[in-house]
């Protein structure tokens, strides 16, 4: 009898689906046993439905109340479709349900109270829907619940129902309209590792949640400052605050010794004062730091000399689009693990450190739109040691005051495959014949300089070039015939 109940329930579920462009449900008929229908998994012993997987199938319709008759169901996966209407309260008749995945649909109305009867639930994901109202207090009785994702809905009110979920590890609440304060008891969530919030940042964040390992609020509308108490979350290894409207200064982070990932870019941090970047001193203790992004802010000071004492594991350092001035500290070449270094659109002066070649893992160096120049015009300002950066794919030094000649070592970096942009400087001399080694390069721009001499015929070896810009220089001679043989060349300006 139970088997027949499951079969009839599945057919009722099918009846609520009005569009099935991929013909997922074409197998749902009496020609084969329902346990062989696409998306259906049955247990071996009782031949009852234990999993229903209809995720990402472009289905349109609603969730049938008959779902509640699949009493052996453990997993329900319906994410990334166009199911609308409500979550039927009959879902509370699934005592064995462990995974409930309904994200990225068109589901509205409230979270049904009856979900609290699914005592074995471990994972709930209702994100990116149109749910309204408050989170039911009854949800707090789900003692096994470890992961809850209800971000990007229209939920409001208190988040207090979650304070009783002693097994909770990951909680995603952002892009809703919840109250902006932590309820009493939130500090009892000892297993909580990941918390994504919506609203403003409470001053006692680090005191209330000292065991956080990941804190992410990127891409929201948070205002105000970063709470000083964040330094109390000593287990934190990822702190993602980028793309908000945070202001003022970044607090001391010296106690975050486990930090691997810090992104505070695209905010309004900084006050244009000399100690704007002092928090970098405090990151020296984070010996496993791999990713540091402070770009697109209002930091207006010199780069601390101590930046060279950051972790040798640092792979990305982004200081771009600020009002940072002064010279690039020579010690930056100690960050031998760097793969990407972004300092573009600032007011940096002085020279590129001569030891830059020590950064042999660099694949992108972007210093465009600064005021870099130097004192020694005879040797020039682009250090030949850049040639040692044998993994470089992008090198952007345009829109500076660089003068002198282009080192042959720089145009000999055969790994350059995406960009080499030296335009809008005051570089002089000829374009080195060694440019022939740029056989993988797609974009070469040396325009708007003081270069002279003949355009080297060896450019004909650069068979991957798609864009070549040589204009606004003092090259002489005729247009090289090899240009017509560069098949991939989409545009060139002489």
Short mmCIF file of C-alpha atoms in Angstrom, two decimals:
data_model
loop_
_atom_site.label_atom_id
_atom_site.label_comp_id
_atom_site.label_asym_id
_atom_site.label_seq_id
_atom_site.Cartn_x
_atom_site.Cartn_y
_atom_site.Cartn_z
CA UNK A 1 0.00 0.00 0.00
CA UNK A 2 2.87 2.36 0.84
CA UNK A 3 4.39 1.88 -2.59
CA UNK A 4 1.11 2.81 -4.27
CA UNK A 5 0.88 5.90 -2.07
CA UNK A 6 4.30 7.03 -3.30
CA UNK A 7 3.39 6.39 -6.95
CA UNK A 8 0.15 8.36 -6.73
CA UNK A 9 1.90 11.16 -4.83
CA UNK A 10 4.54 11.49 -7.53
CA UNK A 11 1.85 11.72 -10.20
CA UNK A 12 0.13 14.44 -8.15
CA UNK A 13 3.47 16.26 -7.91
CA UNK A 14 3.83 15.98 -11.69
CA UNK A 15 0.34 17.41 -12.18
CA UNK A 16 1.37 20.65 -10.45
CA UNK A 17 4.21 21.20 -12.95
CA UNK A 18 2.86 23.17 -15.90
CA UNK A 19 6.06 23.52 -17.96
CA UNK A 20 8.75 20.88 -18.47
CA UNK A 21 10.85 22.07 -21.44
CA UNK A 22 13.59 19.47 -20.87
CA UNK A 23 11.03 16.64 -20.69
CA UNK A 24 12.35 15.56 -17.33
CA UNK A 25 8.99 14.05 -16.35
CA UNK A 26 8.40 12.17 -19.60
CA UNK A 27 9.46 8.97 -17.84
CA UNK A 28 6.88 9.48 -15.09
CA UNK A 29 4.31 7.00 -16.41
CA UNK A 30 3.23 3.40 -15.88
CA UNK A 31 5.60 1.94 -18.48
CA UNK A 32 8.34 1.59 -15.82
CA UNK A 33 8.35 1.33 -12.03
CA UNK A 34 8.27 4.76 -10.33
CA UNK A 35 11.62 4.04 -8.66
CA UNK A 36 13.14 4.30 -12.15
CA UNK A 37 11.55 7.63 -12.96
CA UNK A 38 14.03 10.42 -13.63
CA UNK A 39 14.98 12.26 -10.45
CA UNK A 40 13.50 9.62 -8.15
CA UNK A 41 15.59 7.50 -5.76
CA UNK A 42 14.11 4.66 -3.71
CA UNK A 43 15.40 2.68 -0.77
CA UNK A 44 16.37 -0.91 -1.61
CA UNK A 45 14.47 -2.55 1.19
CA UNK A 46 11.02 -1.01 1.06
CA UNK A 47 11.08 0.48 -2.47
CA UNK A 48 9.86 3.79 -1.04
CA UNK A 49 10.96 7.20 -2.33
CA UNK A 50 13.94 8.48 -0.32
CA UNK A 51 15.13 11.33 -2.58
CA UNK A 52 13.53 13.58 -5.16
CA UNK A 53 16.01 15.52 -7.27
CA UNK A 54 14.48 18.01 -9.69
CA UNK A 55 17.12 20.75 -9.38
CA UNK A 56 18.00 23.01 -12.32
CA UNK A 57 15.49 21.49 -14.74
CA UNK A 58 13.73 24.71 -15.90
CA UNK A 59 10.48 23.47 -14.36
CA UNK A 60 7.54 25.82 -13.85
CA UNK A 61 4.68 25.18 -11.46
CA UNK A 62 3.97 24.85 -7.76
CA UNK A 63 4.85 22.44 -4.96
CA UNK A 64 2.09 19.86 -4.48
CA UNK A 65 0.73 19.22 -0.97
CA UNK A 66 0.89 15.52 -1.89
CA UNK A 67 4.62 15.81 -1.29
CA UNK A 68 3.75 15.19 2.36
CA UNK A 69 2.72 11.61 1.53
CA UNK A 70 6.32 10.61 0.65
CA UNK A 71 6.90 9.65 4.26
CA UNK A 72 10.29 7.99 3.62
CA UNK A 73 11.72 11.09 1.87
CA UNK A 74 15.15 12.18 3.13
CA UNK A 75 16.24 14.62 0.41
CA UNK A 76 14.16 17.14 -1.54
CA UNK A 77 16.12 19.08 -4.15
CA UNK A 78 14.12 21.58 -6.21
CA UNK A 79 16.50 24.53 -6.43
CA UNK A 80 17.03 26.71 -9.50
CA UNK A 81 13.61 26.31 -11.13
CA UNK A 82 10.48 28.46 -11.31
CA UNK A 83 8.29 26.96 -8.61
CA UNK A 84 5.89 29.54 -7.22
CA UNK A 85 3.15 29.93 -4.62
CA UNK A 86 3.88 28.67 -1.12
CA UNK A 87 5.76 25.92 0.67
CA UNK A 88 2.83 23.62 1.54
CA UNK A 89 2.35 22.98 5.28
CA UNK A 90 2.08 19.27 4.45
CA UNK A 91 5.86 19.28 4.26
CA UNK A 92 5.71 18.82 8.05
CA UNK A 93 4.57 15.24 7.44
CA UNK A 94 8.08 14.19 6.37
CA UNK A 95 9.68 12.97 9.62
CA UNK A 96 12.75 11.52 7.87
CA UNK A 97 13.57 14.64 5.81
CA UNK A 98 17.20 15.72 6.23
CA UNK A 99 17.90 18.01 3.25
CA UNK A 100 15.41 20.61 2.00
CA UNK A 101 16.71 22.61 -0.95
CA UNK A 102 14.27 25.10 -2.54
CA UNK A 103 16.58 28.02 -3.37
CA UNK A 104 16.35 30.19 -6.49
CA UNK A 105 12.65 29.78 -7.20
CA UNK A 106 9.62 32.08 -7.03
CA UNK A 107 8.25 30.85 -3.72
CA UNK A 108 6.34 33.36 -1.63
CA UNK A 109 4.21 33.51 1.52
CA UNK A 110 5.60 32.57 4.93
CA UNK A 111 7.86 29.77 6.13
CA UNK A 112 5.34 27.14 7.33
CA UNK A 113 5.35 26.44 11.06
CA UNK A 114 4.92 22.73 10.34
CA UNK A 115 8.52 22.47 9.15
CA UNK A 116 9.37 22.18 12.84
CA UNK A 117 7.92 18.64 12.73
CA UNK A 118 10.72 17.53 10.39
CA UNK A 119 12.86 16.63 13.38
CA UNK A 120 15.72 15.16 11.36
CA UNK A 121 16.39 18.22 9.20
CA UNK A 122 20.08 19.01 8.85
CA UNK A 123 20.08 21.45 5.94
CA UNK A 124 17.55 24.09 4.82
CA UNK A 125 18.08 26.37 1.84
CA UNK A 126 15.26 28.78 0.93
CA UNK A 127 17.53 31.53 -0.44
CA UNK A 128 16.65 33.76 -3.41
CA UNK A 129 12.88 33.48 -3.20
CA UNK A 130 10.10 35.84 -2.12
CA UNK A 131 9.40 34.60 1.39
CA UNK A 132 7.77 37.13 3.72
CA UNK A 133 6.89 37.49 7.38
CA UNK A 134 8.95 36.33 10.34
CA UNK A 135 10.94 33.18 10.96
CA UNK A 136 8.67 30.85 12.99
CA UNK A 137 9.70 30.48 16.61
CA UNK A 138 8.99 26.76 16.23
CA UNK A 139 11.99 26.45 13.93
CA UNK A 140 14.12 26.58 17.07
CA UNK A 141 13.09 23.03 17.95
CA UNK A 142 15.10 21.52 15.06
CA UNK A 143 18.01 20.38 17.20
CA UNK A 144 19.89 18.68 14.31
CA UNK A 145 19.82 21.68 11.97
CA UNK A 146 23.39 22.54 10.95
CA UNK A 147 23.05 24.75 7.87
CA UNK A 148 20.37 27.39 7.21
CA UNK A 149 20.39 29.66 4.16
CA UNK A 150 17.47 32.07 3.85
CA UNK A 151 19.33 34.99 2.25
CA UNK A 152 17.75 37.19 -0.43
CA UNK A 153 14.08 37.05 0.65
CA UNK A 154 11.73 39.59 2.23
CA UNK A 155 11.85 38.21 5.76
CA UNK A 156 11.75 40.53 8.74
CA UNK A 157 11.59 40.59 12.53
CA UNK A 158 13.91 38.90 15.01
CA UNK A 159 16.45 36.16 14.38
CA UNK A 160 15.89 34.80 17.90
CA UNK A 161 14.50 31.41 16.67
CA UNK A 162 18.05 30.48 15.70
CA UNK A 163 19.44 30.91 19.21
CA UNK A 164 18.18 27.45 20.20
CA UNK A 165 19.81 25.60 17.30
CA UNK A 166 22.74 24.11 19.16
CA UNK A 167 24.01 22.20 16.09
CA UNK A 168 24.04 25.26 13.83
CA UNK A 169 27.31 25.72 11.90
CA UNK A 170 26.42 27.96 8.94
CA UNK A 171 23.77 30.70 8.97
CA UNK A 172 23.06 32.94 5.97
CA UNK A 173 20.59 35.77 6.68
CA UNK A 174 21.75 38.62 4.44
CA UNK A 175 19.55 40.59 2.03
CA UNK A 176 16.47 40.49 4.24
CA UNK A 177 14.96 42.99 6.68
CA UNK A 178 15.78 41.47 10.05
CA UNK A 179 16.26 43.52 13.21
CA UNK A 180 19.78 44.92 13.45
CA UNK A 181 20.64 43.54 16.88
CA UNK A 182 21.74 40.17 18.20
CA UNK A 183 19.11 38.54 20.43
CA UNK A 184 19.94 37.13 23.85
CA UNK A 185 21.36 33.63 23.64
CA UNK A 186 23.11 34.07 20.31
CA UNK A 187 26.44 33.63 22.06
CA UNK A 188 25.39 30.07 22.96
CA UNK A 189 25.81 28.93 19.35
CA UNK A 190 29.18 27.38 20.08
CA UNK A 191 29.39 25.49 16.76
CA UNK A 192 28.61 28.50 14.57
CA UNK A 193 31.42 28.98 12.03
CA UNK A 194 29.86 30.98 9.20
CA UNK A 195 27.47 33.90 9.65
CA UNK A 196 26.28 36.14 6.83
CA UNK A 197 24.18 39.04 8.08
CA UNK A 198 21.99 41.82 6.79
CA UNK A 199 21.58 45.25 8.47
CA UNK A 200 24.20 47.17 10.44
CA UNK A 201 27.14 45.66 12.27
CA UNK A 202 26.61 45.41 16.07
CA UNK A 203 29.40 46.92 18.15
CA UNK A 204 29.64 43.69 20.19
CA UNK A 205 29.90 41.37 17.18
CA UNK A 206 33.20 39.82 18.24
CA UNK A 207 32.12 39.49 21.86
CA UNK A 208 28.83 37.80 21.02
CA UNK A 209 30.31 35.45 18.40
CA UNK A 210 33.91 34.73 19.46
CA UNK A 211 34.02 31.36 17.65
CA UNK A 212 33.36 32.66 14.15
CA UNK A 213 35.65 31.22 11.48
CA UNK A 214 34.12 32.99 8.48
CA UNK A 215 32.28 36.31 8.50
CA UNK A 216 30.90 37.48 5.17
CA UNK A 217 28.64 40.44 4.45
CA UNK A 218 29.93 41.34 0.99
CA UNK A 219 27.63 43.06 -1.46
CA UNK A 220 25.20 44.63 0.99
CA UNK A 221 24.42 48.16 2.18
CA UNK A 222 26.18 48.16 5.55
CA UNK A 223 27.16 51.56 6.90
CA UNK A 224 29.12 52.74 9.90
CA UNK A 225 32.49 51.42 11.00
CA UNK A 226 34.01 47.98 11.38
CA UNK A 227 33.44 47.04 15.05
CA UNK A 228 36.59 47.11 17.18
CA UNK A 229 35.32 43.91 18.82
CA UNK A 230 35.97 42.01 15.57
CA UNK A 231 39.49 41.53 16.93
CA UNK A 232 38.05 39.17 19.54
CA UNK A 233 37.15 36.56 16.91
CA UNK A 234 40.56 34.94 17.07
CA UNK A 235 39.46 31.83 15.11
CA UNK A 236 38.47 33.89 12.09
CA UNK A 237 40.13 32.83 8.85
CA UNK A 238 37.93 34.71 6.33
CA UNK A 239 36.67 38.26 6.76
CA UNK A 240 34.74 39.53 3.74
CA UNK A 241 33.36 43.07 4.12
CA UNK A 242 33.76 44.31 0.55
CA UNK A 243 31.12 46.13 -1.52
CA UNK A 244 29.38 48.00 1.28
CA UNK A 245 29.31 51.59 2.54
CA UNK A 246 31.57 51.15 5.54
CA UNK A 247 33.44 54.26 6.72
CA UNK A 248 36.14 55.46 9.15
CA UNK A 249 39.27 53.52 10.02
CA UNK A 250 39.98 49.80 10.12
CA UNK A 251 40.57 48.64 13.71
CA UNK A 252 43.60 46.76 14.99
CA UNK A 253 43.46 43.14 13.79
CA UNK A 254 46.49 41.80 15.64
CA UNK A 255 44.56 39.00 17.36
CA UNK A 256 43.32 37.55 14.08
CA UNK A 257 46.37 35.34 13.68
CA UNK A 258 44.45 32.70 11.72
CA UNK A 259 43.28 35.12 9.05
CA UNK A 260 43.79 33.89 5.48
CA UNK A 261 41.40 36.11 3.56
CA UNK A 262 40.67 39.79 4.19
CA UNK A 263 38.59 41.75 1.70
CA UNK A 264 37.43 45.24 2.64
CA UNK A 265 37.52 46.69 -0.87
CA UNK A 266 34.84 48.86 -2.44
CA UNK A 267 33.79 50.74 0.68
CA UNK A 268 34.47 54.26 1.94
CA UNK A 269 37.07 53.33 4.52
CA UNK A 270 39.85 55.72 5.44
CA UNK A 271 39.94 59.34 6.56
CA UNK A 272 42.82 60.67 4.50
CA UNK A 273 45.05 60.65 7.57
CA UNK A 274 48.59 59.38 8.09
CA UNK A 275 47.49 56.31 10.06
CA UNK A 276 44.80 55.15 7.60
CA UNK A 277 46.72 51.97 6.76
CA UNK A 278 48.11 51.29 10.25
CA UNK A 279 46.03 48.12 10.47
CA UNK A 280 48.52 46.58 8.04
CA UNK A 281 51.06 46.55 10.89
CA UNK A 282 48.66 44.43 12.92
CA UNK A 283 48.35 41.84 10.11
CA UNK A 284 51.98 40.79 10.45
CA UNK A 285 50.82 38.19 12.98
CA UNK A 286 48.58 36.57 10.35
CA UNK A 287 51.28 34.27 9.03
CA UNK A 288 48.89 32.41 6.71
CA UNK A 289 47.39 35.49 5.07
CA UNK A 290 46.84 34.77 1.38
CA UNK A 291 44.47 37.45 0.12
CA UNK A 292 44.38 41.13 1.08
CA UNK A 293 42.11 43.54 -0.80
CA UNK A 294 41.76 47.13 0.42
CA UNK A 295 41.14 48.72 -3.00
CA UNK A 296 38.40 51.18 -3.93
CA UNK A 297 38.38 53.08 -0.63
CA UNK A 298 39.45 56.48 0.71
CA UNK A 299 42.83 55.55 2.18
CA UNK A 300 45.03 58.62 1.82
CA UNK A 301 48.49 58.03 3.24
CA UNK A 302 51.79 56.33 2.54
CA UNK A 303 52.10 52.56 2.33
CA UNK A 304 53.58 51.37 5.64
CA UNK A 305 57.14 50.07 5.37
CA UNK A 306 55.96 47.04 7.31
CA UNK A 307 54.00 45.80 4.30
CA UNK A 308 57.08 43.78 3.39
CA UNK A 309 56.70 41.87 6.67
CA UNK A 310 53.32 40.43 5.75
CA UNK A 311 53.01 36.71 5.19
CA UNK A 312 55.20 35.19 2.49
CA UNK A 313 52.07 33.18 1.63
CA UNK A 314 50.30 36.31 0.41
CA UNK A 315 49.07 35.68 -3.14
CA UNK A 316 47.02 38.80 -3.85
CA UNK A 317 47.59 42.34 -2.65
CA UNK A 318 45.23 45.04 -3.88
CA UNK A 319 45.70 48.69 -2.88
CA UNK A 320 44.21 50.16 -6.04
CA UNK A 321 41.86 53.12 -6.46
CA UNK A 322 42.70 55.03 -3.29
CA UNK A 323 44.58 58.27 -2.62
CA UNK A 324 47.77 56.53 -1.53
CA UNK A 325 50.90 58.60 -2.10
CA UNK A 326 54.63 58.35 -1.53
CA UNK A 327 56.92 55.63 -2.82
CA UNK A 328 56.46 51.89 -3.05
CA UNK A 329 58.31 50.43 -0.03
CA UNK A 330 61.34 48.39 -1.19
CA UNK A 331 60.38 45.66 1.27
CA UNK A 332 57.39 44.75 -0.85
CA UNK A 333 59.73 42.50 -2.83
CA UNK A 334 59.86 40.22 0.23
CA UNK A 335 56.30 39.06 -0.54
CA UNK A 336 57.64 36.29 -2.72
CA UNK A 337 54.34 34.43 -2.87
CA UNK A 338 52.54 37.29 -4.65
CA UNK A 339 50.71 36.33 -7.83
CA UNK A 340 48.72 39.54 -8.28
CA UNK A 341 49.77 43.07 -7.24
CA UNK A 342 47.32 45.90 -7.86
CA UNK A 343 48.32 49.49 -7.07
CA UNK A 344 46.72 51.32 -9.98
CA UNK A 345 44.92 54.66 -9.75
CA UNK A 346 46.76 56.18 -6.80
CA UNK A 347 49.32 58.97 -6.41
CA UNK A 348 52.44 56.86 -6.03
CA UNK A 349 55.74 58.53 -6.84
CA UNK A 350 59.36 57.48 -7.00
CA UNK A 351 60.62 54.38 -8.74
CA UNK A 352 59.45 50.84 -9.11
CA UNK A 353 61.62 48.91 -6.61
CA UNK A 354 64.72 47.58 -8.36
CA UNK A 355 64.29 44.20 -6.68
CA UNK A 356 60.83 43.64 -8.14
CA UNK A 357 62.26 40.64 -9.99
CA UNK A 358 62.23 38.68 -6.74
CA UNK A 359 58.47 38.32 -7.17
CA UNK A 360 58.87 35.43 -9.55
CA UNK A 361 55.34 34.14 -8.96
CA UNK A 362 53.68 37.34 -10.23
CA UNK A 363 51.23 36.82 -13.04
CA UNK A 364 49.79 40.35 -12.92
CA UNK A 365 51.38 43.68 -12.00
CA UNK A 366 49.22 46.77 -12.36
CA UNK A 367 50.67 50.19 -11.54
CA UNK A 368 48.85 52.27 -14.14
CA UNK A 369 47.69 55.83 -13.51
CA UNK A 370 50.18 56.87 -10.83
CA UNK A 371 53.04 59.38 -10.77
CA UNK A 372 55.92 56.91 -10.89
CA UNK A 373 59.13 58.32 -12.30
CA UNK A 374 62.50 58.44 -10.62
CA UNK A 375 65.79 60.27 -10.40
CA UNK A 376 68.10 58.35 -12.69
CA UNK A 377 67.04 59.21 -16.21
CA UNK A 378 70.05 57.57 -17.79
CA UNK A 379 69.17 54.06 -16.64
CA UNK A 380 65.46 54.61 -16.91
CA UNK A 381 62.70 53.80 -14.48
CA UNK A 382 61.45 50.37 -15.53
CA UNK A 383 63.72 47.97 -13.63
CA UNK A 384 65.33 45.30 -15.84
CA UNK A 385 64.81 42.82 -12.99
CA UNK A 386 61.17 42.59 -14.06
CA UNK A 387 62.49 40.14 -16.61
CA UNK A 388 62.91 37.64 -13.76
CA UNK A 389 59.13 37.58 -13.25
CA UNK A 390 58.85 34.66 -15.61
CA UNK A 391 55.18 33.98 -14.85
CA UNK A 392 53.85 37.45 -15.71
CA UNK A 393 50.79 37.45 -17.94
CA UNK A 394 49.71 41.07 -17.43
CA UNK A 395 52.02 44.06 -16.96
CA UNK A 396 50.36 47.47 -16.86
CA UNK A 397 52.56 50.52 -16.24
CA UNK A 398 50.70 53.08 -18.35
CA UNK A 399 49.80 56.65 -17.34
CA UNK A 400 52.86 57.39 -15.21
CA UNK A 401 55.94 59.58 -15.64
CA UNK A 402 58.29 56.74 -16.51
CA UNK A 403 61.21 57.73 -18.70
CA UNK A 404 64.39 56.20 -20.02
CA UNK A 405 64.44 53.19 -22.29
CA UNK A 406 62.37 50.04 -22.34
CA UNK A 407 64.60 47.29 -20.91
CA UNK A 408 65.06 44.41 -23.31
CA UNK A 409 64.48 42.09 -20.35
CA UNK A 410 60.87 43.31 -20.07
CA UNK A 411 59.98 42.53 -23.69
CA UNK A 412 61.67 39.16 -23.29
CA UNK A 413 59.12 37.83 -20.78
CA UNK A 414 57.65 35.06 -22.91
CA UNK A 415 54.90 34.35 -20.36
CA UNK A 416 53.24 37.70 -21.16
CA UNK A 417 50.07 36.57 -22.87
CA UNK A 418 47.34 39.10 -22.05
CA UNK A 419 48.61 42.67 -21.61
CA UNK A 420 51.79 44.64 -21.91
CA UNK A 421 50.81 48.28 -21.54
CA UNK A 422 53.55 50.91 -21.26
CA UNK A 423 51.56 53.71 -22.88
CA UNK A 424 51.28 57.35 -21.81
CA UNK A 425 54.74 57.72 -20.28
CA UNK A 426 57.92 59.48 -21.39
CA UNK A 427 59.83 56.41 -22.51
CA UNK A 428 62.50 57.05 -25.12
CA UNK A 429 64.87 55.10 -27.32
CA UNK A 430 63.84 52.27 -29.58
CA UNK A 431 61.46 49.39 -29.16
CA UNK A 432 63.87 46.51 -28.43
CA UNK A 433 64.31 43.79 -31.04
CA UNK A 434 63.72 41.26 -28.24
CA UNK A 435 60.00 41.99 -28.62
CA UNK A 436 60.08 38.89 -30.83
CA UNK A 437 59.92 36.78 -27.67
CA UNK A 438 56.38 37.96 -26.93
CA UNK A 439 54.96 35.19 -29.09
CA UNK A 440 51.96 34.63 -26.78
CA UNK A 441 51.02 38.28 -26.23
CA UNK A 442 47.54 39.44 -27.21
CA UNK A 443 47.73 43.19 -26.39
CA UNK A 444 50.74 45.48 -26.80
CA UNK A 445 50.48 49.22 -26.19
CA UNK A 446 53.50 51.55 -26.18
CA UNK A 447 51.64 54.54 -27.59
CA UNK A 448 52.00 58.14 -26.38
CA UNK A 449 55.70 57.98 -25.48
CA UNK A 450 58.90 59.40 -26.96
CA UNK A 451 60.03 56.22 -28.71
CA UNK A 452 62.00 56.54 -31.92
CA UNK A 453 63.85 54.52 -34.52
CA UNK A 454 62.32 51.91 -36.79
CA UNK A 455 59.53 49.60 -35.77
CA UNK A 456 61.37 46.30 -35.28
CA UNK A 457 60.61 43.70 -37.92
CA UNK A 458 60.82 41.10 -35.17
CA UNK A 459 57.28 42.12 -34.17
CA UNK A 460 56.26 39.77 -36.93
CA UNK A 461 57.03 36.87 -34.57
CA UNK A 462 54.24 37.99 -32.22
CA UNK A 463 51.65 35.86 -33.95
CA UNK A 464 49.12 36.00 -31.10
CA UNK A 465 48.73 39.78 -31.19
CA UNK A 466 45.16 41.02 -31.43
CA UNK A 467 45.78 44.67 -30.53
CA UNK A 468 48.94 46.67 -31.33
CA UNK A 469 49.23 50.35 -30.42
CA UNK A 470 52.37 52.24 -31.42
CA UNK A 471 50.96 55.70 -32.18
CA UNK A 472 52.04 59.10 -30.88
CA UNK A 473 55.74 58.29 -30.88
CA UNK A 474 58.59 59.24 -33.20
CA UNK A 475 59.08 56.01 -35.11
CA UNK A 476 60.48 56.42 -38.62
CA UNK A 477 60.57 54.34 -41.76
CA UNK A 478 57.70 52.68 -43.59
CA UNK A 479 54.84 50.63 -42.20
CA UNK A 480 56.28 47.13 -41.77
CA UNK A 481 54.92 44.59 -44.22
CA UNK A 482 54.73 41.93 -41.52
CA UNK A 483 51.60 43.57 -40.09
CA UNK A 484 49.51 42.06 -42.85
CA UNK A 485 50.67 38.59 -41.84
CA UNK A 486 49.55 38.83 -38.21
CA UNK A 487 46.29 36.97 -38.74
CA UNK A 488 44.84 37.58 -35.29
CA UNK A 489 45.47 41.33 -35.36
CA UNK A 490 42.08 42.97 -34.92
CA UNK A 491 43.28 46.56 -34.47
CA UNK A 492 46.53 48.45 -34.76
CA UNK A 493 47.42 52.13 -34.49
CA UNK A 494 50.69 53.48 -35.79
#
